[in-house]
Coordinates of C-alpha atoms and ligand atoms in Angstrom, one line a residue:
X1 CA -48.5 -63.4 31.8
X2 CA -47.4 -65.1 27.8
X3 CA -46.6 -67.9 29.3
X4 CA -48.1 -70.9 28.3
X5 CA -45.5 -73.3 30.3
X6 CA -44.3 -71.6 32.9
X7 CA -47.1 -73.4 35.2
X8 CA -46.7 -76.4 37.5
X9 CA -49.5 -79.3 38.3
X10 CA -50.9 -76.9 40.5
X11 CA -51.1 -73.7 38.7
X12 CA -47.9 -71.5 40.6
X13 CA -45.3 -69.9 38.4
X14 CA -43.0 -71.4 37.9
X15 CA -39.8 -69.2 38.6
X16 CA -37.1 -71.0 37.2
X17 CA -38.8 -72.0 34.1
X18 CA -39.9 -68.4 33.5
X19 CA -35.7 -67.9 33.3
X20 CA -35.1 -70.5 31.5
X21 CA -37.2 -69.6 29.3
X22 CA -36.0 -66.0 28.9
X23 CA -32.6 -67.2 28.9
X24 CA -33.0 -69.4 25.7
X25 CA -34.8 -67.5 24.0
X26 CA -32.0 -64.3 23.9
X27 CA -29.2 -66.9 23.8
X28 CA -31.3 -67.7 20.5
X29 CA -32.4 -64.3 19.3
X30 CA -29.9 -61.4 20.7
X31 CA -31.7 -58.1 20.5
X32 CA -31.7 -55.7 19.2
X33 CA -29.9 -56.6 16.4
X34 CA -26.2 -59.2 15.3
X35 CA -24.7 -57.1 12.8
X36 CA -23.0 -54.8 12.4
X37 CA -26.5 -52.2 12.6
X38 CA -25.9 -52.6 16.6
X39 CA -23.1 -49.9 15.9
X40 CA -24.3 -47.8 13.1
X41 CA -28.0 -48.5 14.0
X42 CA -29.6 -45.0 14.9
X43 CA -33.8 -45.6 14.6
X44 CA -33.5 -47.1 18.4
X45 CA -33.0 -43.6 19.8
X46 CA -30.9 -42.2 23.3
X47 CA -32.6 -41.6 26.6
X48 CA -29.9 -39.2 27.0
X49 CA -29.1 -38.2 30.4
X50 CA -30.1 -34.1 30.2
X51 CA -33.4 -34.8 28.9
X52 CA -33.5 -37.2 32.6
X53 CA -31.4 -34.8 34.3
X54 CA -33.8 -31.9 33.4
X55 CA -36.9 -34.3 34.6
X56 CA -35.4 -35.5 37.5
X57 CA -33.4 -32.3 38.8
X58 CA -34.7 -28.9 37.7
X59 CA -32.6 -26.3 37.3
X60 CA -29.4 -28.7 36.9
X61 CA -26.7 -27.8 34.7
X62 CA -25.9 -31.1 32.4
X63 CA -22.3 -32.0 32.6
X64 CA -21.0 -34.1 30.2
X65 CA -19.4 -36.6 32.6
X66 CA -20.9 -39.0 35.5
X67 CA -21.2 -42.9 35.0
X68 CA -24.2 -44.4 33.4
X69 CA -25.3 -47.9 33.6
X70 CA -27.5 -49.9 30.7
X71 CA -29.3 -52.2 32.2
X72 CA -30.3 -55.1 30.3
X73 CA -28.2 -53.8 28.2
X74 CA -29.4 -56.8 25.1
X75 CA -25.7 -56.4 22.4
X76 CA -25.8 -52.9 23.1
X77 CA -27.1 -51.0 20.4
X78 CA -28.5 -47.7 24.3
X79 CA -24.0 -48.2 25.3
X80 CA -23.2 -47.5 22.0
X81 CA -25.1 -44.1 20.8
X82 CA -24.4 -42.9 24.3
X83 CA -21.1 -43.8 24.9
X84 CA -20.7 -42.2 21.1
X85 CA -23.3 -38.9 22.0
X86 CA -21.0 -38.9 25.6
X87 CA -17.2 -39.6 25.5
X88 CA -17.3 -38.4 29.1
X89 CA -19.6 -40.4 30.4
X90 CA -18.2 -43.5 32.4
X91 CA -21.2 -46.3 30.7
X92 CA -21.5 -49.5 32.3
X93 CA -23.9 -51.8 30.5
X94 CA -24.6 -55.5 31.5
X95 CA -27.4 -58.7 30.3
X96 CA -28.3 -62.0 31.1
X97 CA -27.9 -63.5 27.8
X98 CA -23.9 -64.4 27.1
X99 CA -24.9 -64.4 24.0
X100 CA -26.0 -60.1 23.3
X101 CA -22.8 -59.6 26.0
X102 CA -20.6 -61.5 23.7
X103 CA -21.5 -59.8 21.1
X104 CA -21.5 -56.1 22.5
X105 CA -17.2 -56.7 23.0
X106 CA -17.5 -58.4 19.0
X107 CA -18.3 -54.9 18.6
X108 CA -16.6 -52.8 20.7
X109 CA -13.9 -54.4 19.4
X110 CA -14.4 -53.0 15.9
X111 CA -15.3 -49.5 17.0
X112 CA -12.1 -48.5 18.8
X113 CA -15.1 -47.1 21.4
X114 CA -14.1 -47.6 25.3
X115 CA -15.8 -45.5 27.4
X116 CA -18.3 -49.3 28.4
X117 CA -17.6 -51.5 30.3
X118 CA -19.2 -54.5 29.0
X119 CA -20.0 -58.0 31.5
X120 CA -22.3 -60.0 31.9
X121 CA -25.2 -59.9 34.3
X122 CA -28.5 -60.9 35.9
X123 CA -31.2 -58.0 36.7
X124 CA -32.1 -59.8 39.9
X125 CA -28.6 -60.6 41.5
X126 CA -29.0 -59.1 45.3
X127 CA -25.5 -58.1 44.9
X128 CA -25.9 -56.5 41.6
X129 CA -23.9 -53.2 42.7
X130 CA -21.1 -55.1 44.6
X131 CA -20.7 -56.7 40.6
X132 CA -21.7 -53.4 38.5
X133 CA -20.2 -50.4 41.0
X134 CA -23.0 -48.4 42.8
X135 CA -23.3 -44.0 42.8
X136 CA -24.7 -44.0 38.8
X137 CA -25.6 -40.7 38.1
X138 CA -28.4 -42.6 35.5
X139 CA -28.8 -46.1 35.0
X140 CA -31.5 -46.9 31.5
X141 CA -33.5 -49.7 31.4
X142 CA -35.1 -50.5 28.4
X143 CA -37.4 -53.6 28.1
X144 CA -36.7 -55.2 30.0
X145 CA -38.4 -55.2 32.8
X146 CA -40.9 -57.8 31.1
X147 CA -38.8 -60.4 30.7
X148 CA -37.9 -60.6 34.7
X149 CA -40.1 -62.4 36.9
X150 CA -39.8 -60.1 39.4
X151 CA -39.7 -57.1 38.5
X152 CA -40.3 -55.6 42.3
X153 CA -36.6 -57.4 43.1
X154 CA -35.2 -55.4 40.4
X155 CA -35.4 -52.2 40.8
X156 CA -35.1 -52.8 44.9
X157 CA -31.4 -53.5 43.1
X158 CA -30.5 -51.0 40.8
X159 CA -32.2 -47.5 43.8
X160 CA -28.8 -49.6 44.8
X161 CA -27.0 -48.6 42.5
X162 CA -28.3 -45.3 41.8
X163 CA -26.5 -42.3 43.2
X164 CA -28.2 -40.1 45.9
X165 CA -29.4 -37.6 43.1
X166 CA -29.4 -40.2 40.4
X167 CA -31.5 -41.4 38.2
X168 CA -33.1 -44.7 37.1
X169 CA -35.2 -44.6 33.4
X170 CA -37.1 -47.7 33.3
X171 CA -39.1 -47.9 29.3
X172 CA -41.6 -50.8 29.6
X173 CA -45.5 -50.9 27.3
X174 CA -48.0 -50.3 28.4
X175 CA -51.3 -51.5 28.5
X176 CA -51.8 -49.6 24.9
X177 CA -48.8 -51.0 23.0
X178 CA -49.8 -53.1 20.3
X179 CA -47.9 -55.9 20.9
X180 CA -50.6 -56.3 24.0
X181 CA -53.4 -55.6 21.9
X182 CA -51.8 -58.2 18.9
X183 CA -51.9 -61.0 21.8
X184 CA -55.8 -61.9 21.9
X185 CA -56.2 -61.2 18.3
X186 CA -53.2 -63.2 17.2
X187 CA -54.5 -65.9 19.1
X188 CA -57.3 -66.4 16.4
X189 CA -54.7 -67.7 14.1
X190 CA -52.3 -70.6 14.9
X191 CA -49.0 -69.4 13.5
X192 CA -45.6 -69.9 14.0
X193 CA -42.1 -69.3 12.9
X194 CA -40.0 -72.1 12.6
X195 CA -40.2 -71.8 9.0
X196 CA -39.6 -69.2 5.9
X197 CA -43.2 -69.9 4.8
X198 CA -44.9 -69.5 8.2
X199 CA -43.0 -66.5 8.9
X200 CA -44.4 -64.3 5.3
X201 CA -47.4 -66.0 7.0
X202 CA -47.0 -64.7 10.8
X203 CA -46.2 -61.4 9.0
X204 CA -49.7 -61.8 6.3
X205 CA -51.5 -61.2 9.9
X206 CA -49.9 -59.2 12.0
X207 CA -50.0 -56.4 9.1
X208 CA -53.6 -57.3 8.9
X209 CA -53.7 -56.7 12.9
X210 CA -51.7 -53.1 12.4
X211 CA -53.7 -52.0 9.5
X212 CA -57.5 -52.6 11.5
X213 CA -55.4 -50.8 14.7
X214 CA -54.7 -47.7 12.4
X215 CA -51.3 -48.3 12.2
X216 CA -49.5 -47.8 8.5
X217 CA -48.7 -51.6 7.5
X218 CA -44.8 -50.3 6.5
X219 CA -43.9 -49.0 10.4
X220 CA -46.1 -51.4 12.3
X221 CA -45.4 -54.7 14.0
X222 CA -45.5 -56.9 10.6
X223 CA -42.4 -54.7 9.5
X224 CA -40.8 -55.8 12.2
X225 CA -37.3 -57.7 11.6
X226 CA -38.0 -62.1 13.2
X227 CA -35.7 -61.1 16.3
X228 CA -38.4 -58.9 17.5
X229 CA -41.8 -61.2 16.7
X230 CA -39.5 -63.8 18.6
X231 CA -39.3 -61.9 21.6
X232 CA -41.7 -59.2 21.4
X233 CA -44.9 -60.4 20.1
X234 CA -44.0 -64.4 20.5
X235 CA -41.3 -65.0 23.3
X236 CA -42.2 -65.1 26.6
X237 CA -42.2 -62.8 29.0
X238 CA -45.3 -60.8 31.5
X239 CA -47.8 -58.7 29.8
X240 CA -47.2 -54.6 30.4
X241 CA -48.5 -53.6 33.5
X242 CA -50.3 -50.2 34.0
X243 CA -48.5 -47.3 34.5
X244 CA -49.6 -47.3 38.1
X245 CA -48.7 -50.3 39.3
X246 CA -45.5 -49.8 37.7
X247 CA -46.3 -46.2 40.5
X248 CA -46.4 -49.4 43.3
X249 CA -43.2 -50.7 42.6
X250 CA -41.1 -47.6 42.5
X251 CA -42.4 -46.7 46.1
X252 CA -42.0 -49.9 47.3
X253 CA -38.0 -49.8 45.9
X254 CA -37.5 -46.8 48.1
X255 CA -37.7 -44.4 44.9
X256 CA -39.7 -41.6 44.1
X257 CA -42.4 -41.2 41.5
X258 CA -41.2 -38.2 38.7
X259 CA -42.4 -38.7 36.2
X260 CA -43.7 -40.9 32.7
X261 CA -43.0 -39.5 29.5
X262 CA -46.6 -40.1 26.9
X263 CA -49.2 -39.8 30.5
X264 CA -47.2 -36.0 30.8
X265 CA -47.9 -35.5 26.6
X266 CA -51.0 -36.8 26.6
X267 CA -52.5 -34.5 30.0
X268 CA -51.5 -32.0 28.3
X269 CA -52.7 -32.6 25.2
X270 CA -56.7 -33.4 26.6
X271 CA -57.1 -31.5 29.2
X272 CA -59.7 -29.0 30.3
X273 CA -58.8 -26.3 32.6
X274 CA -62.2 -26.3 34.2
X275 CA -61.7 -29.5 35.8
X276 CA -58.6 -28.5 37.6
X277 CA -59.8 -28.1 41.0
X278 CA -60.4 -32.2 40.7
X279 CA -57.6 -33.4 39.2
X280 CA -55.9 -31.0 42.0
X281 CA -57.2 -33.1 45.7
X282 CA -55.1 -36.1 43.4
X283 CA -51.0 -36.1 44.2
X284 CA -48.5 -36.4 41.0
X285 CA -48.4 -39.8 40.8
X286 CA -52.0 -40.8 42.0
X287 CA -52.9 -37.9 38.5
X288 CA -50.7 -40.0 36.5
X289 CA -52.0 -43.3 37.4
X290 CA -55.6 -42.0 36.8
X291 CA -54.1 -40.4 33.9
X292 CA -52.9 -43.5 32.2
X293 CA -55.8 -45.4 33.7
X294 CA -57.8 -43.0 31.3
X295 CA -56.7 -43.0 27.8
X296 CA -53.7 -46.3 28.6
X297 CA -50.5 -44.2 27.2
X298 CA -49.1 -47.2 24.3
X299 CA -45.3 -47.0 26.3
X300 CA -44.6 -45.5 29.7
X301 CA -40.8 -44.2 29.8
X302 CA -40.8 -43.1 33.8
X303 CA -38.2 -41.5 35.5
X304 CA -37.9 -42.4 39.5
X305 CA -35.4 -40.9 41.6
X306 CA -34.0 -41.4 45.5
X307 CA -36.5 -39.5 47.4
X308 CA -35.8 -35.8 47.0
X309 CA -37.9 -32.5 48.1
X310 CA -39.3 -30.8 44.6
X311 CA -40.3 -27.6 44.5
X312 CA -44.2 -28.0 45.4
X313 CA -47.0 -25.2 43.7
X314 CA -49.0 -24.5 46.3
X315 CA -52.6 -24.5 45.0
X316 CA -53.5 -23.0 48.5
X317 CA -51.2 -20.1 47.8
X318 CA -51.5 -17.7 45.2
X319 CA -50.2 -15.9 46.0
X320 CA -47.4 -17.3 47.3
X321 CA -46.3 -18.8 43.7
X322 CA -46.0 -15.4 42.4
X323 CA -43.0 -14.9 43.3
X324 CA -41.5 -18.5 42.2
X325 CA -39.5 -18.4 39.5
X326 CA -40.6 -20.4 36.6
X327 CA -38.3 -22.6 34.5
X328 CA -38.6 -24.3 31.1
X329 CA -36.0 -27.2 30.9
X330 CA -37.3 -30.7 29.4
X331 CA -38.4 -28.8 26.2
X332 CA -36.6 -26.7 23.7
X333 CA -38.0 -23.3 24.3
X334 CA -35.4 -21.7 22.1
X335 CA -37.0 -22.8 19.6
X336 CA -40.1 -21.2 19.7
X337 CA -41.2 -18.5 18.2
X338 CA -41.6 -15.7 19.8
X339 CA -45.5 -13.6 20.0
X340 CA -45.7 -10.5 20.2
X341 CA -48.7 -8.0 22.3
X342 CA -51.8 -8.5 22.2
X343 CA -51.6 -11.4 23.1
X344 CA -55.8 -12.7 22.3
X345 CA -55.0 -15.4 20.8
X346 CA -55.0 -18.7 21.0
X347 CA -51.6 -20.5 17.8
X348 CA -50.6 -22.6 17.5
X349 CA -46.6 -24.2 19.6
X350 CA -44.5 -27.0 19.3
X351 CA -42.4 -28.2 21.5
X352 CA -39.5 -30.1 20.6
X353 CA -37.8 -32.6 23.1
X354 CA -33.9 -32.1 23.1
X355 CA -31.9 -35.5 22.0
X356 CA -35.2 -37.3 22.7
X357 CA -36.1 -36.9 18.8
X358 CA -40.0 -36.3 20.0
X359 CA -42.1 -33.1 19.9
X360 CA -45.1 -32.5 21.7
X361 CA -47.9 -30.1 19.2
X362 CA -50.0 -28.5 21.4
X363 CA -52.7 -25.3 20.7
X364 CA -52.3 -22.4 23.6
X365 CA -53.5 -19.0 24.2
X366 CA -51.0 -16.8 23.1
X367 CA -49.4 -15.0 26.5
X368 CA -49.2 -18.3 27.5
X369 CA -46.6 -19.9 24.4
X370 CA -44.1 -16.1 25.6
X371 CA -44.6 -16.4 29.4
X372 CA -43.0 -19.9 28.6
X373 CA -40.4 -19.4 25.8
X374 CA -39.6 -16.1 28.7
X375 CA -39.4 -18.6 31.3
X376 CA -35.5 -19.6 31.8
X377 CA -35.9 -19.4 35.9
X378 CA -34.8 -15.8 36.5
X379 CA -37.1 -14.4 37.4
X380 CA -40.9 -14.8 39.0
X381 CA -44.7 -15.4 38.1
X382 CA -45.2 -11.8 39.0
X383 CA -41.9 -10.2 37.3
X384 CA -43.1 -11.9 33.3
X385 CA -46.7 -10.6 34.0
X386 CA -44.8 -7.5 34.8
X387 CA -43.1 -7.3 32.0
X388 CA -45.1 -9.2 29.2
X389 CA -48.1 -6.7 30.8
X390 CA -50.9 -8.9 30.2
X391 CA -53.8 -8.4 32.5
X392 CA -54.6 -11.7 33.8
X393 CA -56.6 -13.8 36.5
X394 CA -55.6 -15.3 38.3
X395 CA -57.0 -18.0 38.6
X396 CA -56.6 -18.6 35.8
X397 CA -52.7 -17.7 34.9
X398 CA -53.3 -20.0 38.1
X399 CA -54.5 -23.1 37.1
X400 CA -52.6 -23.3 33.2
X401 CA -49.5 -23.1 34.8
X402 CA -50.2 -25.1 37.3
X403 CA -50.9 -27.8 33.7
X404 CA -47.8 -27.8 32.5
X405 CA -45.6 -28.4 36.3
X406 CA -47.9 -31.4 36.5
X407 CA -46.5 -33.5 33.1
X408 CA -42.7 -31.2 33.6
X409 CA -43.2 -29.1 31.4
X410 CA -42.2 -26.8 33.3
X411 CA -41.6 -26.8 36.9
X412 CA -40.6 -23.7 39.2
X413 CA -37.4 -22.7 41.3
X414 CA -37.9 -20.5 45.0
X415 CA -37.3 -16.8 45.3
X416 CA -34.6 -15.0 45.1
Ligands
SAM501 C1 -35.4 -56.8 24.3 S1 -34.2 -56.5 24.6 C2 -33.6 -55.2 25.6 C3 -32.7 -55.1 24.6 C4 -31.8 -53.2 24.9 N1 -32.2 -53.0 26.7 C5 -32.3 -52.6 23.7 O1 -33.6 -51.7 24.4 O2 -32.5 -52.4 22.9 C6 -34.4 -57.6 26.6 C7 -33.2 -57.8 27.1 O3 -33.1 -58.1 28.5 C8 -32.3 -59.4 29.6 N2 -32.5 -59.4 29.6 C9 -33.3 -60.0 30.1 N3 -33.4 -60.5 31.8 C10 -32.9 -59.9 31.9 C11 -32.1 -60.4 33.5 N4 -32.1 -60.8 34.2 N5 -30.8 -59.6 33.5 C12 -30.8 -58.7 32.9 N6 -30.6 -58.8 31.5 C13 -32.3 -59.8 31.5 C14 -32.7 -59.6 27.6 O4 -31.3 -61.0 28.0 C15 -32.6 -59.3 26.9 O5 -31.3 -58.8 26.1

């Protein structure tokens, strides 16, 4: 725990003083902005509901309506961006900081955006759903849980607000995040943030650390706004957890772990098909925990949902797989170039993630690029193979498709 003053004389964690310190921190430094940037800033990219929708409910079209909850909204930047992008959504946004909600109200008046209801509320209120509402189709909780002394209770409360078909997004720092790696490094210096001179010196030290971590200093931690440094670097918060811990928390709340963006991306970029048999001994949450243990993410963008039946990938029955209809709907297929036969080369291809402003560069056999481009859920694996006129060993196709399936790049719909 990054909480020097939150233990009593016998070393027990003191929940009340942790909560009070967090409260004081976000009353003094409302996050992310106090000024007009709350409305205008789009560098913090919103987590669009159509992304939640695709990853949590393959094949379901996204409709620009429904209920969206922003849990721990701060001064409202995410809520404003969501409400503007999807004017038919009903957005509820809450935060424990009174000052943050006052600022959000002020800018809401100035903006004329009226599909958001801001309120002051605590994630740890066991009656949260009575206060903020329930049956939300999407819930976003970005960079909040590190400041909550009991993340398990918080996720249980959010699960109670979710509709049976709904999806919960959790954004939390991973153990490879620069601020997490910095913590022991900056303790070697005596750094303060109380005067402009101290802030200047602190930034210099942070820039040195950014440089040692290989991060360009104009984009590094040393270049972040003062509110970020006061809360994310020097503020009161928990240490970050590995993905494995979040998966346990999600399961304990009665939810199902669906995916985590950066874990999937690193798996797709690193995994060698030769090891596939060993990897598929594991179920998806365990496989993702393994990936994060070996190759820790700097950030987790996790999707969880109420338990649901997800079309299975049936490693034991390769014939069955041939009948399922592959579907790529999380990534933008339309931007993938068409590849002509013979499909003999290995090519570079970049998938766009719609709305998330992220890209996934991959090196793939050209037949796979074309296969993914055509995977729109309308035809079976066998039909696509026949249509493309490819001769491919089933084991090779099987392991390539499984690799995409386990990262949500490719989903399967049952046979027609
Ligand atoms: C780092 S800010 C993130 C704000 C916003 N989600 C964003 O990404 O811009 C963390 C926010 O969590 C809020 N918070 C911390 N503990 C909370 C709790 N128990 N209930 C509700 N909000 C809480 C803080 O007041 C603060 O506004």
